[in-house]
Amino acid sequence: ATYLFAKGGVPNSVGFPLPETRVDTLELTSYAEYSLTPWFSFFLEGSYRWINPEVNANQSGAGDMRYGMKLCTWSSDNFIATILLRIYQPSARYETLGTGHWSIEPGLLAAYKINSNFHLEGELRYWIPITSDDFAGDIVRYGLGLSYGQRNPNGVWYMPVLEGIGWTVMGGKTMLASSPDNYVVQDARNQTIVNGYLGLRVGYAQNVDFYIGYGRALTGQFWARDMYRFEIRFSY
């Protein structure tokens, strides 16, 4: 559905020259967000990708840019709801490092404080590719995350985090290749991918924290079978 990479390996494609069987990816992402008011903010994301395909040549360079806004629609002591709008710009250095088209993604984010130690966060997003490519398809993304612990305003704190994220493909196509000469193109509609993640967030006071985690695909279809993530976050 051209969610991670542009269509490649077939006539009139802009992505990988040859049908690809597997790609290992390393991505460094920078994210900055500025709040104009307590309930409205803008954000900007940039990435640098290294890809290691099995069939095609290795490449690295800047990936697609993403930017947008958040609007808080409800805020209380125990519950916060936010509307999200993210725009994807096809700015990758090489077409093999991005999707090759603009996309727009509205969504809803929510956080609920169950008690002083347990916090539940959720998301619902709808990714819409803006292209005439018959491989591209709309995708619904949804997820829940449960964390345990409290932030220490004057010292070190830690929070174990358990997450589940799912994607349901609403249209488009997928290409399954066992070799460059042996592949089939199939309808991607109604395919669902589910990942589970386990991680730990460690921080000091309110300004800096670190996250390290591991994710695993729980379904036969997947974007990545295994995922390792490390984050550094600084608030000011």
PDB file of N, CA, C and O in Angstrom, residues 10-62:
ATOM      1  N   VAL A  10       8.137  -3.279 -10.441  1.00  0.00           N
ATOM      2  CA  VAL A  10       7.139  -3.563 -11.475  1.00  0.00           C
ATOM      3  C   VAL A  10       7.171  -2.413 -12.481  1.00  0.00           C
ATOM      4  O   VAL A  10       7.711  -1.348 -12.191  1.00  0.00           O
ATOM      5  N   PRO A  11       6.619  -2.612 -13.681  1.00  0.00           N
ATOM      6  CA  PRO A  11       6.640  -1.533 -14.686  1.00  0.00           C
ATOM      7  C   PRO A  11       6.051  -0.233 -14.157  1.00  0.00           C
ATOM      8  O   PRO A  11       5.078  -0.241 -13.400  1.00  0.00           O
ATOM      9  N   ASN A  12       6.659   0.884 -14.545  1.00  0.00           N
ATOM     10  CA  ASN A  12       6.217   2.234 -14.170  1.00  0.00           C
ATOM     11  C   ASN A  12       6.331   2.499 -12.671  1.00  0.00           C
ATOM     12  O   ASN A  12       5.611   3.344 -12.125  1.00  0.00           O
ATOM     13  N   SER A  13       7.210   1.779 -11.985  1.00  0.00           N
ATOM     14  CA  SER A  13       7.397   2.006 -10.556  1.00  0.00           C
ATOM     15  C   SER A  13       8.524   3.001 -10.330  1.00  0.00           C
ATOM     16  O   SER A  13       9.352   3.253 -11.201  1.00  0.00           O
ATOM     17  N   VAL A  14       8.549   3.597  -9.120  1.00  0.00           N
ATOM     18  CA  VAL A  14       9.562   4.600  -8.800  1.00  0.00           C
ATOM     19  C   VAL A  14      10.455   4.151  -7.645  1.00  0.00           C
ATOM     20  O   VAL A  14      11.383   4.863  -7.272  1.00  0.00           O
ATOM     21  N   GLY A  15      10.183   3.002  -7.041  1.00  0.00           N
ATOM     22  CA  GLY A  15      10.950   2.537  -5.895  1.00  0.00           C
ATOM     23  C   GLY A  15      12.104   1.632  -6.289  1.00  0.00           C
ATOM     24  O   GLY A  15      12.866   1.941  -7.204  1.00  0.00           O
ATOM     25  N   PHE A  16      12.223   0.495  -5.632  1.00  0.00           N
ATOM     26  CA  PHE A  16      13.322  -0.430  -5.907  1.00  0.00           C
ATOM     27  C   PHE A  16      13.275  -0.888  -7.366  1.00  0.00           C
ATOM     28  O   PHE A  16      12.214  -1.267  -7.871  1.00  0.00           O
ATOM     29  N   PRO A  17      14.406  -0.908  -8.058  1.00  0.00           N
ATOM     30  CA  PRO A  17      14.412  -1.344  -9.459  1.00  0.00           C
ATOM     31  C   PRO A  17      13.959  -2.785  -9.639  1.00  0.00           C
ATOM     32  O   PRO A  17      13.275  -3.104 -10.609  1.00  0.00           O
ATOM     33  N   LEU A  18      14.350  -3.664  -8.697  1.00  0.00           N
ATOM     34  CA  LEU A  18      14.013  -5.091  -8.790  1.00  0.00           C
ATOM     35  C   LEU A  18      13.045  -5.467  -7.673  1.00  0.00           C
ATOM     36  O   LEU A  18      13.061  -4.869  -6.597  1.00  0.00           O
ATOM     37  N   PRO A  19      12.183  -6.458  -7.904  1.00  0.00           N
ATOM     38  CA  PRO A  19      11.304  -6.927  -6.839  1.00  0.00           C
ATOM     39  C   PRO A  19      12.120  -7.320  -5.613  1.00  0.00           C
ATOM     40  O   PRO A  19      13.101  -8.059  -5.713  1.00  0.00           O
ATOM     41  N   GLU A  20      11.728  -6.813  -4.451  1.00  0.00           N
ATOM     42  CA  GLU A  20      12.512  -6.989  -3.237  1.00  0.00           C
ATOM     43  C   GLU A  20      11.876  -8.023  -2.319  1.00  0.00           C
ATOM     44  O   GLU A  20      10.654  -8.081  -2.171  1.00  0.00           O
ATOM     45  N   THR A  21      12.722  -8.868  -1.716  1.00  0.00           N
ATOM     46  CA  THR A  21      12.242  -9.927  -0.838  1.00  0.00           C
ATOM     47  C   THR A  21      12.305  -9.551   0.632  1.00  0.00           C
ATOM     48  O   THR A  21      11.549 -10.066   1.445  1.00  0.00           O
ATOM     49  N   ARG A  22      13.229  -8.636   1.001  1.00  0.00           N
ATOM     50  CA  ARG A  22      13.378  -8.257   2.410  1.00  0.00           C
ATOM     51  C   ARG A  22      14.235  -7.005   2.506  1.00  0.00           C
ATOM     52  O   ARG A  22      15.184  -6.838   1.745  1.00  0.00           O
ATOM     53  N   VAL A  23      13.894  -6.134   3.456  1.00  0.00           N
ATOM     54  CA  VAL A  23      14.665  -4.904   3.678  1.00  0.00           C
ATOM     55  C   VAL A  23      14.880  -4.716   5.177  1.00  0.00           C
ATOM     56  O   VAL A  23      13.914  -4.686   5.944  1.00  0.00           O
ATOM     57  N   ASP A  24      16.127  -4.623   5.604  1.00  0.00           N
ATOM     58  CA  ASP A  24      16.446  -4.199   6.966  1.00  0.00           C
ATOM     59  C   ASP A  24      16.628  -2.689   6.957  1.00  0.00           C
ATOM     60  O   ASP A  24      17.305  -2.141   6.080  1.00  0.00           O
ATOM     61  N   THR A  25      16.045  -2.002   7.914  1.00  0.00           N
ATOM     62  CA  THR A  25      16.025  -0.539   7.921  1.00  0.00           C
ATOM     63  C   THR A  25      16.487  -0.002   9.270  1.00  0.00           C
ATOM     64  O   THR A  25      16.072  -0.507  10.319  1.00  0.00           O
ATOM     65  N   LEU A  26      17.323   1.020   9.232  1.00  0.00           N
ATOM     66  CA  LEU A  26      17.704   1.784  10.414  1.00  0.00           C
ATOM     67  C   LEU A  26      17.312   3.226  10.155  1.00  0.00           C
ATOM     68  O   LEU A  26      17.622   3.780   9.099  1.00  0.00           O
ATOM     69  N   GLU A  27      16.610   3.834  11.106  1.00  0.00           N
ATOM     70  CA  GLU A  27      16.115   5.192  10.892  1.00  0.00           C
ATOM     71  C   GLU A  27      16.395   6.062  12.111  1.00  0.00           C
ATOM     72  O   GLU A  27      16.086   5.683  13.251  1.00  0.00           O
ATOM     73  N   LEU A  28      16.990   7.219  11.860  1.00  0.00           N
ATOM     74  CA  LEU A  28      17.238   8.227  12.890  1.00  0.00           C
ATOM     75  C   LEU A  28      16.240   9.363  12.670  1.00  0.00           C
ATOM     76  O   LEU A  28      16.237   9.994  11.614  1.00  0.00           O
ATOM     77  N   THR A  29      15.387   9.612  13.658  1.00  0.00           N
ATOM     78  CA  THR A  29      14.320  10.584  13.519  1.00  0.00           C
ATOM     79  C   THR A  29      14.485  11.707  14.537  1.00  0.00           C
ATOM     80  O   THR A  29      14.733  11.446  15.718  1.00  0.00           O
ATOM     81  N   SER A  30      14.325  12.942  14.073  1.00  0.00           N
ATOM     82  CA  SER A  30      14.317  14.108  14.948  1.00  0.00           C
ATOM     83  C   SER A  30      12.907  14.688  14.958  1.00  0.00           C
ATOM     84  O   SER A  30      12.270  14.818  13.914  1.00  0.00           O
ATOM     85  N   TYR A  31      12.435  15.042  16.152  1.00  0.00           N
ATOM     86  CA  TYR A  31      11.071  15.548  16.317  1.00  0.00           C
ATOM     87  C   TYR A  31      11.121  16.783  17.206  1.00  0.00           C
ATOM     88  O   TYR A  31      11.728  16.755  18.286  1.00  0.00           O
ATOM     89  N   ALA A  32      10.519  17.870  16.755  1.00  0.00           N
ATOM     90  CA  ALA A  32      10.442  19.093  17.548  1.00  0.00           C
ATOM     91  C   ALA A  32       8.997  19.570  17.573  1.00  0.00           C
ATOM     92  O   ALA A  32       8.310  19.550  16.551  1.00  0.00           O
ATOM     93  N   GLU A  33       8.534  19.981  18.755  1.00  0.00           N
ATOM     94  CA  GLU A  33       7.167  20.459  18.911  1.00  0.00           C
ATOM     95  C   GLU A  33       7.173  21.742  19.735  1.00  0.00           C
ATOM     96  O   GLU A  33       7.883  21.842  20.740  1.00  0.00           O
ATOM     97  N   TYR A  34       6.396  22.714  19.285  1.00  0.00           N
ATOM     98  CA  TYR A  34       6.308  23.994  19.987  1.00  0.00           C
ATOM     99  C   TYR A  34       4.851  24.321  20.271  1.00  0.00           C
ATOM    100  O   TYR A  34       4.003  24.276  19.373  1.00  0.00           O
ATOM    101  N   SER A  35       4.554  24.641  21.514  1.00  0.00           N
ATOM    102  CA  SER A  35       3.192  24.939  21.930  1.00  0.00           C
ATOM    103  C   SER A  35       2.967  26.442  21.923  1.00  0.00           C
ATOM    104  O   SER A  35       3.609  27.182  22.676  1.00  0.00           O
ATOM    105  N   LEU A  36       2.050  26.892  21.064  1.00  0.00           N
ATOM    106  CA  LEU A  36       1.703  28.312  21.023  1.00  0.00           C
ATOM    107  C   LEU A  36       0.832  28.698  22.207  1.00  0.00           C
ATOM    108  O   LEU A  36       0.910  29.827  22.715  1.00  0.00           O
ATOM    109  N   THR A  37      -0.025  27.788  22.618  1.00  0.00           N
ATOM    110  CA  THR A  37      -0.886  27.972  23.784  1.00  0.00           C
ATOM    111  C   THR A  37      -0.897  26.640  24.538  1.00  0.00           C
ATOM    112  O   THR A  37      -0.393  25.629  24.018  1.00  0.00           O
ATOM    113  N   PRO A  38      -1.475  26.559  25.719  1.00  0.00           N
ATOM    114  CA  PRO A  38      -1.558  25.273  26.417  1.00  0.00           C
ATOM    115  C   PRO A  38      -2.368  24.213  25.674  1.00  0.00           C
ATOM    116  O   PRO A  38      -2.279  23.037  26.015  1.00  0.00           O
ATOM    117  N   TRP A  39      -3.141  24.617  24.653  1.00  0.00           N
ATOM    118  CA  TRP A  39      -4.017  23.650  23.970  1.00  0.00           C
ATOM    119  C   TRP A  39      -3.755  23.537  22.474  1.00  0.00           C
ATOM    120  O   TRP A  39      -4.491  22.831  21.773  1.00  0.00           O
ATOM    121  N   PHE A  40      -2.710  24.209  21.950  1.00  0.00           N
ATOM    122  CA  PHE A  40      -2.446  24.161  20.506  1.00  0.00           C
ATOM    123  C   PHE A  40      -0.944  24.170  20.252  1.00  0.00           C
ATOM    124  O   PHE A  40      -0.212  24.981  20.820  1.00  0.00           O
ATOM    125  N   SER A  41      -0.476  23.248  19.361  1.00  0.00           N
ATOM    126  CA  SER A  41       0.958  23.162  19.081  1.00  0.00           C
ATOM    127  C   SER A  41       1.198  22.764  17.634  1.00  0.00           C
ATOM    128  O   SER A  41       0.334  22.178  16.977  1.00  0.00           O
ATOM    129  N   PHE A  42       2.403  23.092  17.143  1.00  0.00           N
ATOM    130  CA  PHE A  42       2.904  22.660  15.847  1.00  0.00           C
ATOM    131  C   PHE A  42       4.060  21.693  16.068  1.00  0.00           C
ATOM    132  O   PHE A  42       4.783  21.796  17.056  1.00  0.00           O
ATOM    133  N   PHE A  43       4.269  20.764  15.119  1.00  0.00           N
ATOM    134  CA  PHE A  43       5.422  19.869  15.225  1.00  0.00           C
ATOM    135  C   PHE A  43       6.034  19.635  13.853  1.00  0.00           C
ATOM    136  O   PHE A  43       5.397  19.824  12.813  1.00  0.00           O
ATOM    137  N   LEU A  44       7.294  19.219  13.872  1.00  0.00           N
ATOM    138  CA  LEU A  44       8.075  18.957  12.657  1.00  0.00           C
ATOM    139  C   LEU A  44       8.927  17.727  12.898  1.00  0.00           C
ATOM    140  O   LEU A  44       9.563  17.598  13.945  1.00  0.00           O
ATOM    141  N   GLU A  45       8.930  16.784  11.923  1.00  0.00           N
ATOM    142  CA  GLU A  45       9.722  15.566  12.019  1.00  0.00           C
ATOM    143  C   GLU A  45      10.601  15.411  10.786  1.00  0.00           C
ATOM    144  O   GLU A  45      10.136  15.608   9.660  1.00  0.00           O
ATOM    145  N   GLY A  46      11.839  15.054  10.996  1.00  0.00           N
ATOM    146  CA  GLY A  46      12.753  14.741   9.904  1.00  0.00           C
ATOM    147  C   GLY A  46      13.460  13.429  10.188  1.00  0.00           C
ATOM    148  O   GLY A  46      13.650  13.055  11.341  1.00  0.00           O
ATOM    149  N   SER A  47      13.835  12.719   9.145  1.00  0.00           N
ATOM    150  CA  SER A  47      14.456  11.413   9.353  1.00  0.00           C
ATOM    151  C   SER A  47      15.624  11.205   8.393  1.00  0.00           C
ATOM    152  O   SER A  47      15.698  11.820   7.325  1.00  0.00           O
ATOM    153  N   TYR A  48      16.530  10.322   8.810  1.00  0.00           N
ATOM    154  CA  TYR A  48      17.633   9.857   7.966  1.00  0.00           C
ATOM    155  C   TYR A  48      17.572   8.334   7.984  1.00  0.00           C
ATOM    156  O   TYR A  48      17.542   7.712   9.053  1.00  0.00           O
ATOM    157  N   ARG A  49      17.540   7.722   6.783  1.00  0.00           N
ATOM    158  CA  ARG A  49      17.344   6.280   6.670  1.00  0.00           C
ATOM    159  C   ARG A  49      18.556   5.577   6.095  1.00  0.00           C
ATOM    160  O   ARG A  49      19.208   6.088   5.186  1.00  0.00           O
ATOM    161  N   TRP A  50      18.818   4.390   6.643  1.00  0.00           N
ATOM    162  CA  TRP A  50      19.768   3.451   6.045  1.00  0.00           C
ATOM    163  C   TRP A  50      18.973   2.198   5.705  1.00  0.00           C
ATOM    164  O   TRP A  50      18.299   1.629   6.559  1.00  0.00           O
ATOM    165  N   ILE A  51      19.016   1.750   4.454  1.00  0.00           N
ATOM    166  CA  ILE A  51      18.289   0.541   4.069  1.00  0.00           C
ATOM    167  C   ILE A  51      19.273  -0.497   3.531  1.00  0.00           C
ATOM    168  O   ILE A  51      20.237  -0.180   2.847  1.00  0.00           O
ATOM    169  N   ASN A  52      19.010  -1.739   3.894  1.00  0.00           N
ATOM    170  CA  ASN A  52      19.858  -2.857   3.499  1.00  0.00           C
ATOM    171  C   ASN A  52      18.968  -3.931   2.865  1.00  0.00           C
ATOM    172  O   ASN A  52      18.573  -4.890   3.522  1.00  0.00           O
ATOM    173  N   PRO A  53      18.624  -3.799   1.575  1.00  0.00           N
ATOM    174  CA  PRO A  53      17.786  -4.796   0.911  1.00  0.00           C
ATOM    175  C   PRO A  53      18.576  -6.073   0.600  1.00  0.00           C
ATOM    176  O   PRO A  53      19.804  -6.068   0.552  1.00  0.00           O
ATOM    177  N   GLU A  54      17.841  -7.153   0.369  1.00  0.00           N
ATOM    178  CA  GLU A  54      18.488  -8.412  -0.026  1.00  0.00           C
ATOM    179  C   GLU A  54      18.833  -8.425  -1.505  1.00  0.00           C
ATOM    180  O   GLU A  54      19.835  -9.015  -1.902  1.00  0.00           O
ATOM    181  N   VAL A  55      18.023  -7.790  -2.346  1.00  0.00           N
ATOM    182  CA  VAL A  55      18.186  -7.867  -3.796  1.00  0.00           C
ATOM    183  C   VAL A  55      18.791  -6.590  -4.352  1.00  0.00           C
ATOM    184  O   VAL A  55      19.759  -6.626  -5.113  1.00  0.00           O
ATOM    185  N   ASN A  56      18.235  -5.449  -3.984  1.00  0.00           N
ATOM    186  CA  ASN A  56      18.685  -4.172  -4.506  1.00  0.00           C
ATOM    187  C   ASN A  56      19.872  -3.631  -3.700  1.00  0.00           C
ATOM    188  O   ASN A  56      20.245  -4.184  -2.666  1.00  0.00           O
ATOM    189  N   ALA A  57      20.447  -2.543  -4.193  1.00  0.00           N
ATOM    190  CA  ALA A  57      21.632  -1.967  -3.565  1.00  0.00           C
ATOM    191  C   ALA A  57      21.281  -1.235  -2.266  1.00  0.00           C
ATOM    192  O   ALA A  57      20.189  -0.694  -2.116  1.00  0.00           O
ATOM    193  N   ASN A  58      22.232  -1.232  -1.321  1.00  0.00           N
ATOM    194  CA  ASN A  58      22.072  -0.464  -0.090  1.00  0.00           C
ATOM    195  C   ASN A  58      22.042   1.031  -0.412  1.00  0.00           C
ATOM    196  O   ASN A  58      22.717   1.493  -1.334  1.00  0.00           O
ATOM    197  N   GLN A  59      21.272   1.777   0.372  1.00  0.00           N
ATOM    198  CA  GLN A  59      21.229   3.229   0.205  1.00  0.00           C
ATOM    199  C   GLN A  59      21.022   3.894   1.547  1.00  0.00           C
ATOM    200  O   GLN A  59      20.549   3.274   2.505  1.00  0.00           O
ATOM    201  N   SER A  60      21.359   5.175   1.612  1.00  0.00           N
ATOM    202  CA  SER A  60      21.121   5.961   2.817  1.00  0.00           C
ATOM    203  C   SER A  60      20.903   7.405   2.414  1.00  0.00           C
ATOM    204  O   SER A  60      21.359   7.861   1.356  1.00  0.00           O
ATOM    205  N   GLY A  61      20.200   8.125   3.262  1.00  0.00           N
ATOM    206  CA  GLY A  61      19.943   9.532   3.001  1.00  0.00           C
ATOM    207  C   GLY A  61      18.713  10.007   3.736  1.00  0.00           C
ATOM    208  O   GLY A  61      18.066   9.258   4.490  1.00  0.00           O
ATOM    209  N   ALA A  62      18.377  11.266   3.537  1.00  0.00           N
ATOM    210  CA  ALA A  62      17.214  11.863   4.193  1.00  0.00           C
ATOM    211  C   ALA A  62      15.937  11.182   3.739  1.00  0.00           C
ATOM    212  O   ALA A  62      15.778  10.843   2.570  1.00  0.00           O
TER     213      ALA A  62
END
